[in-house]
Coordinates of C-alpha atoms and ligand atoms in Angstrom, one line a residue:
M20 CA -5.5 22.1 -14.2
T21 CA -2.5 23.7 -12.6
S22 CA -3.6 23.3 -9.0
I23 CA -6.0 21.3 -7.0
E24 CA -8.3 22.3 -4.2
L25 CA -8.1 19.8 -1.3
I26 CA -11.4 18.9 0.4
N27 CA -11.6 17.5 3.9
P28 CA -13.5 14.2 3.3
A29 CA -15.1 14.2 6.8
D30 CA -16.9 17.5 6.4
E31 CA -16.4 18.7 2.8
T32 CA -14.7 21.9 3.9
V33 CA -11.9 23.3 1.6
L34 CA -8.5 22.8 3.2
R35 CA -6.1 24.6 0.8
S36 CA -5.0 24.3 -2.8
V37 CA -1.8 22.8 -4.0
T38 CA 0.0 23.8 -7.1
H39 CA 0.8 21.1 -9.6
T40 CA 4.3 20.6 -10.8
T41 CA 4.8 21.3 -14.5
L42 CA 6.8 19.1 -16.9
A43 CA 9.7 21.6 -17.0
E44 CA 9.8 21.6 -13.2
V45 CA 9.8 17.8 -13.1
D46 CA 12.7 17.6 -15.5
D47 CA 14.6 20.2 -13.4
A48 CA 13.9 18.3 -10.2
I49 CA 15.2 15.1 -11.8
L50 CA 18.4 16.8 -12.9
H51 CA 18.8 18.1 -9.3
A52 CA 18.2 14.5 -8.0
V53 CA 21.0 13.2 -10.4
S54 CA 23.6 15.4 -8.7
A55 CA 22.3 14.9 -5.2
Q56 CA 22.5 11.1 -5.7
R57 CA 26.2 11.3 -6.6
E58 CA 26.9 13.3 -3.5
W59 CA 24.8 10.9 -1.4
A60 CA 26.4 7.7 -2.9
A61 CA 29.9 9.2 -2.3
L62 CA 29.3 9.4 1.5
A63 CA 30.6 6.6 3.7
P64 CA 27.9 4.0 4.4
A65 CA 27.9 4.9 8.1
E66 CA 27.2 8.6 7.2
R67 CA 24.2 7.6 5.0
A68 CA 23.0 5.4 7.9
A69 CA 23.3 8.3 10.3
G70 CA 21.4 10.5 7.8
L71 CA 18.5 8.1 7.7
R72 CA 18.5 7.8 11.5
R73 CA 18.2 11.6 11.7
F74 CA 15.4 11.5 9.1
A75 CA 13.6 8.9 11.3
A76 CA 14.1 11.2 14.4
A77 CA 12.7 14.1 12.5
V78 CA 9.6 12.1 11.6
D79 CA 9.3 10.9 15.2
G80 CA 9.3 14.6 16.3
A81 CA 6.5 15.3 13.8
V82 CA 4.2 12.3 14.4
E83 CA 1.4 14.4 15.7
E84 CA 1.7 17.0 12.9
L85 CA 1.8 14.3 10.2
A86 CA -1.1 12.5 11.7
M87 CA -3.2 15.7 11.8
L88 CA -2.4 16.4 8.2
E89 CA -3.6 12.9 7.2
V90 CA -6.8 13.3 9.3
A91 CA -7.7 16.5 7.5
N92 CA -6.5 15.5 4.0
S93 CA -7.5 11.8 3.8
G94 CA -10.2 11.4 6.5
H95 CA -8.2 8.8 8.5
P96 CA -9.2 8.4 12.1
I97 CA -6.6 10.0 14.4
S98 CA -5.4 6.8 16.1
Q99 CA -4.8 5.2 12.7
A100 CA -3.1 8.3 11.3
R101 CA -0.7 8.3 14.4
W102 CA 0.1 4.7 13.7
E103 CA 0.9 5.5 10.0
A104 CA 3.3 8.3 11.0
G105 CA 5.0 6.1 13.5
H106 CA 5.3 3.4 10.8
V107 CA 7.1 5.8 8.5
R108 CA 9.6 6.4 11.4
D109 CA 10.0 2.7 12.0
V110 CA 10.5 1.9 8.3
L111 CA 13.2 4.6 8.1
T112 CA 14.9 3.2 11.3
Y113 CA 14.7 -0.4 9.9
Y114 CA 16.4 0.6 6.6
S115 CA 18.9 2.9 8.3
A116 CA 20.7 -0.4 9.1
A117 CA 21.0 -1.3 5.3
P118 CA 23.7 1.1 4.0
E119 CA 26.3 -0.8 6.1
R120 CA 24.9 -4.2 5.1
M121 CA 24.8 -3.9 1.3
L122 CA 26.8 -7.0 0.9
G123 CA 28.2 -8.4 -2.3
S124 CA 29.8 -11.8 -2.8
T125 CA 33.1 -13.3 -3.6
I126 CA 32.8 -16.1 -6.1
P127 CA 35.5 -18.8 -6.6
V128 CA 36.9 -18.6 -10.1
A129 CA 40.2 -19.5 -11.8
G130 CA 42.9 -17.0 -12.3
G131 CA 41.9 -14.3 -9.9
I132 CA 39.1 -13.2 -7.6
D133 CA 35.5 -12.4 -8.5
V134 CA 33.5 -9.9 -6.5
T135 CA 30.0 -8.4 -6.8
F136 CA 28.9 -4.9 -5.8
L137 CA 25.4 -3.7 -5.3
E138 CA 25.4 -0.4 -7.1
P139 CA 22.6 2.1 -6.6
V140 CA 20.4 2.5 -9.7
G141 CA 20.5 6.3 -9.5
V142 CA 17.2 8.3 -9.4
V143 CA 14.1 6.3 -8.4
G144 CA 10.6 7.6 -9.2
I145 CA 7.9 6.6 -6.7
I146 CA 4.3 7.0 -7.6
V147 CA 1.8 6.4 -4.8
P148 CA -2.0 6.2 -4.4
W149 CA -4.3 8.1 -2.0
N150 CA -5.3 5.4 0.4
F151 CA -2.2 5.3 2.6
P152 CA -0.3 8.3 1.4
M153 CA 2.7 8.3 3.8
T154 CA 3.2 4.7 4.6
I155 CA 3.3 3.5 1.0
A156 CA 5.6 6.3 0.1
A157 CA 8.0 5.2 2.9
W158 CA 8.0 1.6 1.7
G159 CA 9.7 3.0 -1.5
F160 CA 11.8 5.9 -0.3
A161 CA 13.4 4.4 2.8
P162 CA 15.0 1.4 1.1
A163 CA 15.7 3.4 -2.1
L164 CA 17.7 6.0 -0.1
A165 CA 19.4 3.4 2.0
A166 CA 20.7 1.7 -1.2
G167 CA 22.3 5.1 -2.2
N168 CA 19.7 6.4 -4.6
A169 CA 17.9 9.8 -4.9
V170 CA 14.1 9.8 -4.9
V171 CA 11.4 11.8 -6.6
L172 CA 8.0 11.1 -5.1
K173 CA 4.6 11.8 -6.8
P174 CA 1.7 11.7 -4.3
A175 CA -1.8 11.1 -5.5
E176 CA -3.7 14.3 -6.6
W177 CA -6.1 14.2 -3.6
T178 CA -3.6 13.5 -0.8
P179 CA -0.3 15.3 -1.2
L180 CA 0.1 17.0 2.2
T181 CA 2.0 14.4 4.3
A182 CA 4.3 13.6 1.3
L183 CA 5.2 17.3 1.0
R184 CA 5.9 17.5 4.7
L185 CA 8.1 14.4 4.7
A186 CA 10.3 15.9 2.0
E187 CA 10.7 19.0 4.2
L188 CA 11.6 16.8 7.2
A189 CA 14.3 15.1 5.1
L190 CA 15.9 18.5 4.5
E191 CA 15.5 19.5 8.1
A192 CA 17.3 16.2 9.0
G193 CA 20.3 17.3 6.9
L194 CA 19.9 15.0 3.8
P195 CA 21.4 16.7 0.7
E196 CA 19.1 19.1 -1.1
G197 CA 17.5 17.4 -4.1
L198 CA 18.0 13.9 -2.6
F199 CA 14.3 13.4 -1.7
Q200 CA 11.8 15.7 -3.5
T201 CA 8.0 15.5 -3.5
L202 CA 6.4 16.7 -6.8
P203 CA 2.7 17.0 -6.5
G204 CA 0.7 16.8 -9.7
R205 CA -1.2 14.8 -12.2
G206 CA -0.6 11.2 -12.9
D207 CA -0.6 11.8 -16.7
V208 CA 1.9 14.7 -16.3
V209 CA 4.3 14.1 -13.4
G210 CA 3.8 10.3 -13.2
E211 CA 4.2 9.8 -16.9
R212 CA 7.3 12.0 -16.9
F213 CA 8.9 9.9 -14.3
V214 CA 8.4 7.0 -16.7
S215 CA 9.6 8.8 -19.8
N216 CA 12.6 10.7 -18.3
E217 CA 15.8 8.7 -19.0
N218 CA 17.4 9.9 -15.8
V219 CA 14.9 8.0 -13.7
R220 CA 16.2 4.4 -13.6
K221 CA 13.5 2.7 -11.6
I222 CA 9.8 3.2 -11.0
V223 CA 7.9 2.0 -7.9
F224 CA 4.3 2.3 -8.7
T225 CA 1.4 1.6 -6.3
G226 CA -2.1 2.1 -7.5
S227 CA -4.7 0.5 -9.7
T228 CA -4.0 -2.4 -12.0
A229 CA -5.1 -0.5 -15.0
T230 CA -2.6 2.4 -14.4
G231 CA 0.1 -0.1 -13.4
K232 CA -0.1 -1.8 -16.8
K233 CA 0.4 1.6 -18.5
V234 CA 3.4 2.3 -16.3
M235 CA 4.9 -1.1 -17.1
A236 CA 4.4 -0.6 -20.8
G237 CA 6.0 2.9 -20.6
C238 CA 9.0 1.5 -18.7
A239 CA 9.5 -1.1 -21.4
H240 CA 10.6 1.6 -23.9
Q241 CA 13.7 2.2 -21.8
V242 CA 14.0 -1.2 -20.2
K243 CA 13.4 0.6 -17.0
A244 CA 13.1 -1.4 -13.8
V245 CA 9.7 -1.4 -12.3
T246 CA 8.0 -2.6 -9.1
L247 CA 4.2 -2.7 -9.1
E248 CA 1.9 -2.9 -6.1
L249 CA -1.6 -3.1 -7.6
G250 CA -5.2 -4.1 -6.7
G251 CA -6.6 -6.9 -4.6
K252 CA -9.8 -8.9 -3.9
S253 CA -8.5 -11.0 -1.1
A254 CA -10.3 -13.9 0.6
N255 CA -10.9 -14.5 4.3
V256 CA -11.4 -18.3 4.4
V257 CA -13.3 -19.6 7.4
F258 CA -13.4 -23.4 7.9
A259 CA -16.0 -25.1 10.1
D260 CA -13.4 -26.2 12.6
A261 CA -12.2 -22.6 13.2
D262 CA -12.7 -20.5 16.3
L263 CA -15.8 -18.9 14.7
E264 CA -16.2 -16.3 17.5
K265 CA -12.6 -15.1 16.9
A266 CA -12.9 -15.2 13.1
A267 CA -16.2 -13.3 13.1
A268 CA -15.0 -10.7 15.6
A269 CA -11.9 -10.0 13.6
A270 CA -13.4 -10.0 10.1
P271 CA -14.9 -6.5 10.1
Y272 CA -11.4 -5.0 10.8
S273 CA -9.9 -7.0 7.9
V274 CA -12.1 -5.2 5.4
F275 CA -13.6 -2.0 7.0
E276 CA -10.3 -0.5 8.3
N277 CA -9.5 2.7 6.3
A278 CA -13.1 2.4 5.1
G279 CA -12.1 -0.5 2.9
Q280 CA -9.6 1.6 1.0
D281 CA -7.0 -1.0 1.5
C282 CA -5.3 -3.1 -1.1
C283 CA -5.2 -6.0 1.4
A284 CA -8.8 -5.7 2.4
R285 CA -10.4 -9.2 2.8
S286 CA -13.4 -8.2 0.7
R287 CA -14.5 -11.8 0.2
I288 CA -15.4 -13.8 3.2
L289 CA -15.6 -17.5 2.2
V290 CA -17.3 -19.6 4.9
E291 CA -17.8 -23.4 5.0
R292 CA -21.4 -23.9 4.2
S293 CA -22.2 -26.0 7.4
V294 CA -21.3 -23.0 9.6
L295 CA -22.5 -20.1 7.4
D296 CA -25.6 -19.3 9.5
R297 CA -23.7 -19.3 12.8
F298 CA -20.9 -17.2 11.3
L299 CA -23.4 -14.6 10.0
E300 CA -25.1 -14.5 13.5
L301 CA -21.7 -13.7 15.0
L302 CA -20.7 -11.3 12.2
E303 CA -23.7 -9.0 12.5
P304 CA -23.0 -7.6 16.0
A305 CA -19.3 -7.4 15.2
V306 CA -20.1 -5.2 12.1
A307 CA -22.6 -3.1 14.2
G308 CA -19.8 -2.6 16.7
V309 CA -17.3 -0.9 14.3
K310 CA -17.0 2.7 15.5
V311 CA -17.7 5.0 12.5
G312 CA -17.6 8.6 13.4
P313 CA -15.6 11.8 14.1
V314 CA -12.1 11.3 12.8
T315 CA -10.5 13.3 15.6
D316 CA -12.1 11.0 18.2
E317 CA -9.5 8.6 19.6
S318 CA -11.9 5.7 19.7
T319 CA -13.1 6.0 16.1
E320 CA -12.2 3.0 14.0
M321 CA -13.5 4.0 10.6
G322 CA -13.7 7.3 8.8
P323 CA -15.3 8.5 5.5
L324 CA -14.3 7.7 1.9
V325 CA -11.6 9.9 0.5
A326 CA -13.6 11.9 -2.1
K327 CA -17.0 12.4 -3.6
A328 CA -16.0 10.7 -6.9
H329 CA -14.8 7.6 -5.0
F330 CA -18.0 7.6 -2.9
D331 CA -20.1 7.5 -6.1
K332 CA -18.0 4.6 -7.4
V333 CA -18.4 2.6 -4.2
A334 CA -22.1 3.4 -4.0
S335 CA -22.7 2.2 -7.5
Y336 CA -21.9 -1.4 -6.2
V337 CA -24.8 -1.2 -3.8
P338 CA -27.6 0.5 -5.8
D339 CA -30.4 -1.1 -3.6
D340 CA -30.9 -3.6 -0.7
D341 CA -31.2 -6.6 -2.9
Q342 CA -28.0 -8.3 -1.8
V343 CA -27.5 -6.6 1.5
A344 CA -27.4 -8.9 4.5
F345 CA -26.8 -6.1 7.1
R346 CA -25.1 -2.8 7.6
G347 CA -23.2 -1.0 10.3
S348 CA -23.7 2.7 11.0
A349 CA -22.3 5.9 9.6
P350 CA -22.8 9.6 10.3
T351 CA -25.3 11.5 8.2
G352 CA -24.7 15.1 7.0
P353 CA -21.7 16.4 5.1
G354 CA -18.7 14.2 4.4
F355 CA -18.3 11.1 2.2
W356 CA -19.6 8.5 4.8
F357 CA -20.5 5.0 3.7
P358 CA -21.6 2.4 6.3
P359 CA -19.9 -0.9 6.6
T360 CA -22.0 -3.1 4.3
V361 CA -22.2 -6.9 4.2
L362 CA -23.5 -8.5 1.0
L363 CA -24.8 -12.0 0.4
P364 CA -24.3 -12.3 -3.4
T365 CA -26.3 -15.0 -5.2
S366 CA -23.7 -15.6 -7.8
R367 CA -19.9 -16.2 -7.6
T368 CA -19.5 -14.1 -10.8
D369 CA -21.4 -11.0 -9.6
R370 CA -19.2 -7.9 -10.1
V371 CA -19.4 -7.3 -6.3
V372 CA -17.5 -10.6 -6.0
T373 CA -14.9 -10.0 -8.7
D374 CA -14.2 -6.2 -8.7
E375 CA -12.1 -4.4 -6.2
I376 CA -14.7 -2.0 -4.8
F377 CA -12.1 -0.3 -2.5
G378 CA -14.8 0.7 0.0
P379 CA -16.4 -0.8 3.1
V380 CA -18.4 -3.5 1.3
V381 CA -17.8 -7.2 1.8
S382 CA -19.3 -10.2 0.1
V383 CA -19.9 -13.4 2.1
L384 CA -19.9 -16.6 0.0
P385 CA -20.3 -20.3 1.1
F386 CA -18.0 -23.1 0.0
D387 CA -18.4 -26.9 0.3
D388 CA -14.9 -28.3 1.1
E389 CA -11.2 -27.5 1.1
A390 CA -10.8 -27.9 -2.6
D391 CA -13.8 -25.6 -3.3
A392 CA -12.4 -23.1 -0.9
I393 CA -9.1 -23.0 -2.7
A394 CA -10.7 -22.8 -6.1
L395 CA -13.0 -19.9 -5.0
A396 CA -10.1 -18.0 -3.3
N397 CA -8.1 -18.3 -6.5
D398 CA -10.9 -17.4 -8.8
S399 CA -9.6 -13.8 -9.1
I400 CA -7.3 -11.9 -11.4
Y401 CA -5.7 -10.6 -8.1
G402 CA -3.5 -12.3 -5.5
L403 CA -2.4 -9.9 -2.8
S404 CA -3.3 -11.1 0.6
G405 CA -5.8 -13.3 2.5
S406 CA -6.5 -15.2 5.7
I407 CA -7.2 -18.8 6.6
W408 CA -9.1 -19.7 9.8
T409 CA -8.8 -23.3 11.0
R410 CA -7.7 -25.3 14.0
D411 CA -6.2 -28.0 11.7
V412 CA -2.5 -27.3 11.3
G413 CA -2.1 -29.5 8.2
R414 CA -5.0 -27.8 6.5
A415 CA -3.6 -24.4 7.4
I416 CA -0.3 -25.3 5.7
R417 CA -2.0 -27.0 2.7
V418 CA -4.3 -24.1 2.0
S419 CA -1.6 -21.5 2.6
R420 CA 0.5 -23.2 -0.1
A421 CA -2.4 -23.5 -2.5
I422 CA -3.7 -20.0 -2.4
E423 CA -2.1 -17.8 -5.1
S424 CA -1.3 -14.8 -3.0
G425 CA 1.7 -12.9 -1.8
N426 CA 0.7 -12.3 1.9
L427 CA -1.4 -14.8 3.9
S428 CA -2.1 -15.1 7.6
V429 CA -3.5 -18.0 9.5
N430 CA -5.9 -17.3 12.4
S431 CA -5.0 -13.7 12.0
N432 CA -5.7 -10.9 9.4
S433 CA -2.5 -9.1 9.6
S434 CA -0.7 -8.4 6.3
V435 CA 2.0 -5.8 6.8
R436 CA 5.1 -5.8 8.8
Y437 CA 8.0 -3.7 7.7
S438 CA 10.4 -6.6 8.4
T439 CA 8.7 -9.1 6.1
P440 CA 8.3 -9.1 2.3
F441 CA 5.1 -7.7 0.8
G442 CA 3.7 -7.9 -2.7
G443 CA 1.3 -9.6 -5.1
F444 CA 0.8 -12.6 -7.3
K445 CA -0.9 -12.4 -10.7
Q446 CA -2.4 -8.9 -11.5
S447 CA -1.7 -7.7 -7.9
G448 CA 1.8 -6.8 -8.8
L449 CA 5.4 -7.4 -9.6
G450 CA 8.3 -7.5 -7.2
R451 CA 8.3 -7.2 -3.5
E452 CA 8.7 -4.3 -1.0
L453 CA 9.7 -4.3 2.6
G454 CA 11.5 -7.1 4.5
P455 CA 15.3 -7.6 4.7
D456 CA 15.9 -7.6 0.9
A457 CA 14.1 -4.4 -0.1
A458 CA 17.1 -2.2 -0.4
T459 CA 18.7 -4.7 -2.8
A460 CA 15.8 -4.2 -5.2
F461 CA 17.1 -0.6 -5.7
T462 CA 20.5 -1.8 -6.9
E463 CA 22.2 -3.3 -9.9
T464 CA 24.5 -6.2 -9.3
K465 CA 27.9 -5.5 -10.8
N466 CA 30.4 -8.3 -11.2
V467 CA 34.1 -7.5 -11.2
F468 CA 36.9 -10.1 -12.0
I469 CA 40.4 -9.1 -10.8
S470 CA 43.2 -11.1 -12.4
T471 CA 46.0 -12.4 -10.1
D472 CA 48.3 -12.9 -13.1
Ligands
NAD515 P1 -4.5 5.1 -9.5 O1 -3.9 4.0 -10.4 O2 -5.6 5.9 -10.1 O3 -3.3 6.2 -9.1 C1 -2.2 5.8 -8.5 C2 -1.1 6.9 -8.7 O4 -0.7 6.8 -10.1 C3 -1.6 8.3 -8.5 O5 -0.5 9.1 -7.9 C4 -1.9 8.8 -9.9 O6 -1.8 10.2 -10.0 C5 -0.8 8.1 -10.7 N1 -1.1 8.0 -12.1 C6 -2.3 8.0 -12.7 N2 -2.1 7.9 -14.1 C7 -0.8 7.7 -14.3 C8 0.0 7.5 -15.5 N3 -0.6 7.4 -16.7 N4 1.3 7.4 -15.3 C9 1.9 7.4 -14.1 N5 1.2 7.7 -13.0 C10 -0.1 7.8 -13.1 O7 -4.8 4.4 -8.2 P2 -5.6 5.1 -6.9 O8 -7.1 5.1 -7.3 O9 -4.9 6.3 -6.5 O10 -5.4 4.0 -5.8 C11 -6.2 2.9 -5.6 C12 -5.6 1.6 -6.1 O11 -4.3 1.4 -5.5 C13 -6.4 0.4 -5.8 O12 -6.4 -0.4 -6.9 C14 -5.5 -0.3 -4.7 O13 -5.7 -1.7 -4.6 C15 -4.1 0.1 -5.2 N6 -3.2 -0.1 -4.0 C16 -2.3 -1.2 -4.1 C17 -1.4 -1.4 -3.0 C18 -0.5 -2.5 -3.0 O14 0.5 -2.4 -2.2 N7 -0.6 -3.5 -3.8 C19 -1.5 -0.5 -1.9 C20 -2.4 0.6 -1.9 C21 -3.2 0.7 -3.0

């Protein structure tokens, strides 16, 4: 396949086709990136900072355009897509402060002075999934560029449009040619070449755990640095002493946003058994209230699934009504629409409880006490995010420390802020993105001893 036809997930119309990058073109682009990186790293830190601020300004000027591309290509509701484009601008702005703050240390030693430098790794290959095409790309490219690297970016096959536009905006903002290139194409062609090309010195991979393992094994051949952001099956733990009204009203948005195609989705709601019935009574109207509909409507909260193949995968988890407690609504007719669906599984080992469905399907499970809640939350190969609802401060702290997960929130479901670290425990990933230290993750520490003799 040398090109791909993009389908609008909301109505199944053909958008356009995008030509895939060939292996030879990938190698050429990486060579181009090698020379652009040298030019970029040689600039004064303040000049690189200014370049990133201009890039942020260019994105700011294109928020509406980027948002409309995501609406058409990925089926994201317009208000969400605008937030995503604004988030890319904010991530660039945040990391534009980094070039002038790449601080090394001075270390007391005998016979001279010892200093460390944070050297850019060189060319960074960023491979992203289709669920949040522009925001996840920005989590990689903004700190990588800030640390003095060049970036080659491979968008997912289904959703390349915003990534292609972002690379144009970087050029329009005056970043050196070749410094930030988007190379659309297949994972087993372009993505694998990023891994095997020796001029790419670090890979940032976001995607499924299965592919992440392949990428990690490939990186091992060259001892190539790798950051992995993988799958999740996060728990939303509701204790009997919680503000149940608030927890139930918020729960649908912690799993149905982006139609559940969210690595941080709280797709297991664990409820203390004594309040299970009351919680379900409150959850049902909250789920019915999720606005699923036209993606260009400002008030729409949930759109369609991204593609027919993904719709079929999600649907295979709900073959009949056996475990369904209740559903929300979804449009009928063309488009890959799947209604918000709440399951009451009868077993803790059912595949709906253990697998990452990556669609608007949530399982509600009862637990008996704090120890049982922790055990159930941790009974997963994943450990990405999660929530704890309780009015007991001591319990909130105990349970937060006991859950094996990278991003937890108490009496809230928020996971992502560009100023705080993000990443997974166990098979949810390796390394961290975002937060104050992200640019450092794109450097090698060099130690230099200078003799005073
Ligand atoms: P995927 O693993 O199928 O693909 C991800 C990317 O890898 C795509 O660009 C794909 O083309 C590329 N790829 C495929 N095979 C490759 C190979 N052999 N070598 C290199 N690259 C290859 O994942 P997906 O279905 O696009 O995305 C959904 C998954 O992403 C879910 O599991 C989700 O949890 C995960 N995800 C994780 C995070 C996080 O931050 N932890 C964020 C978003 C999504």
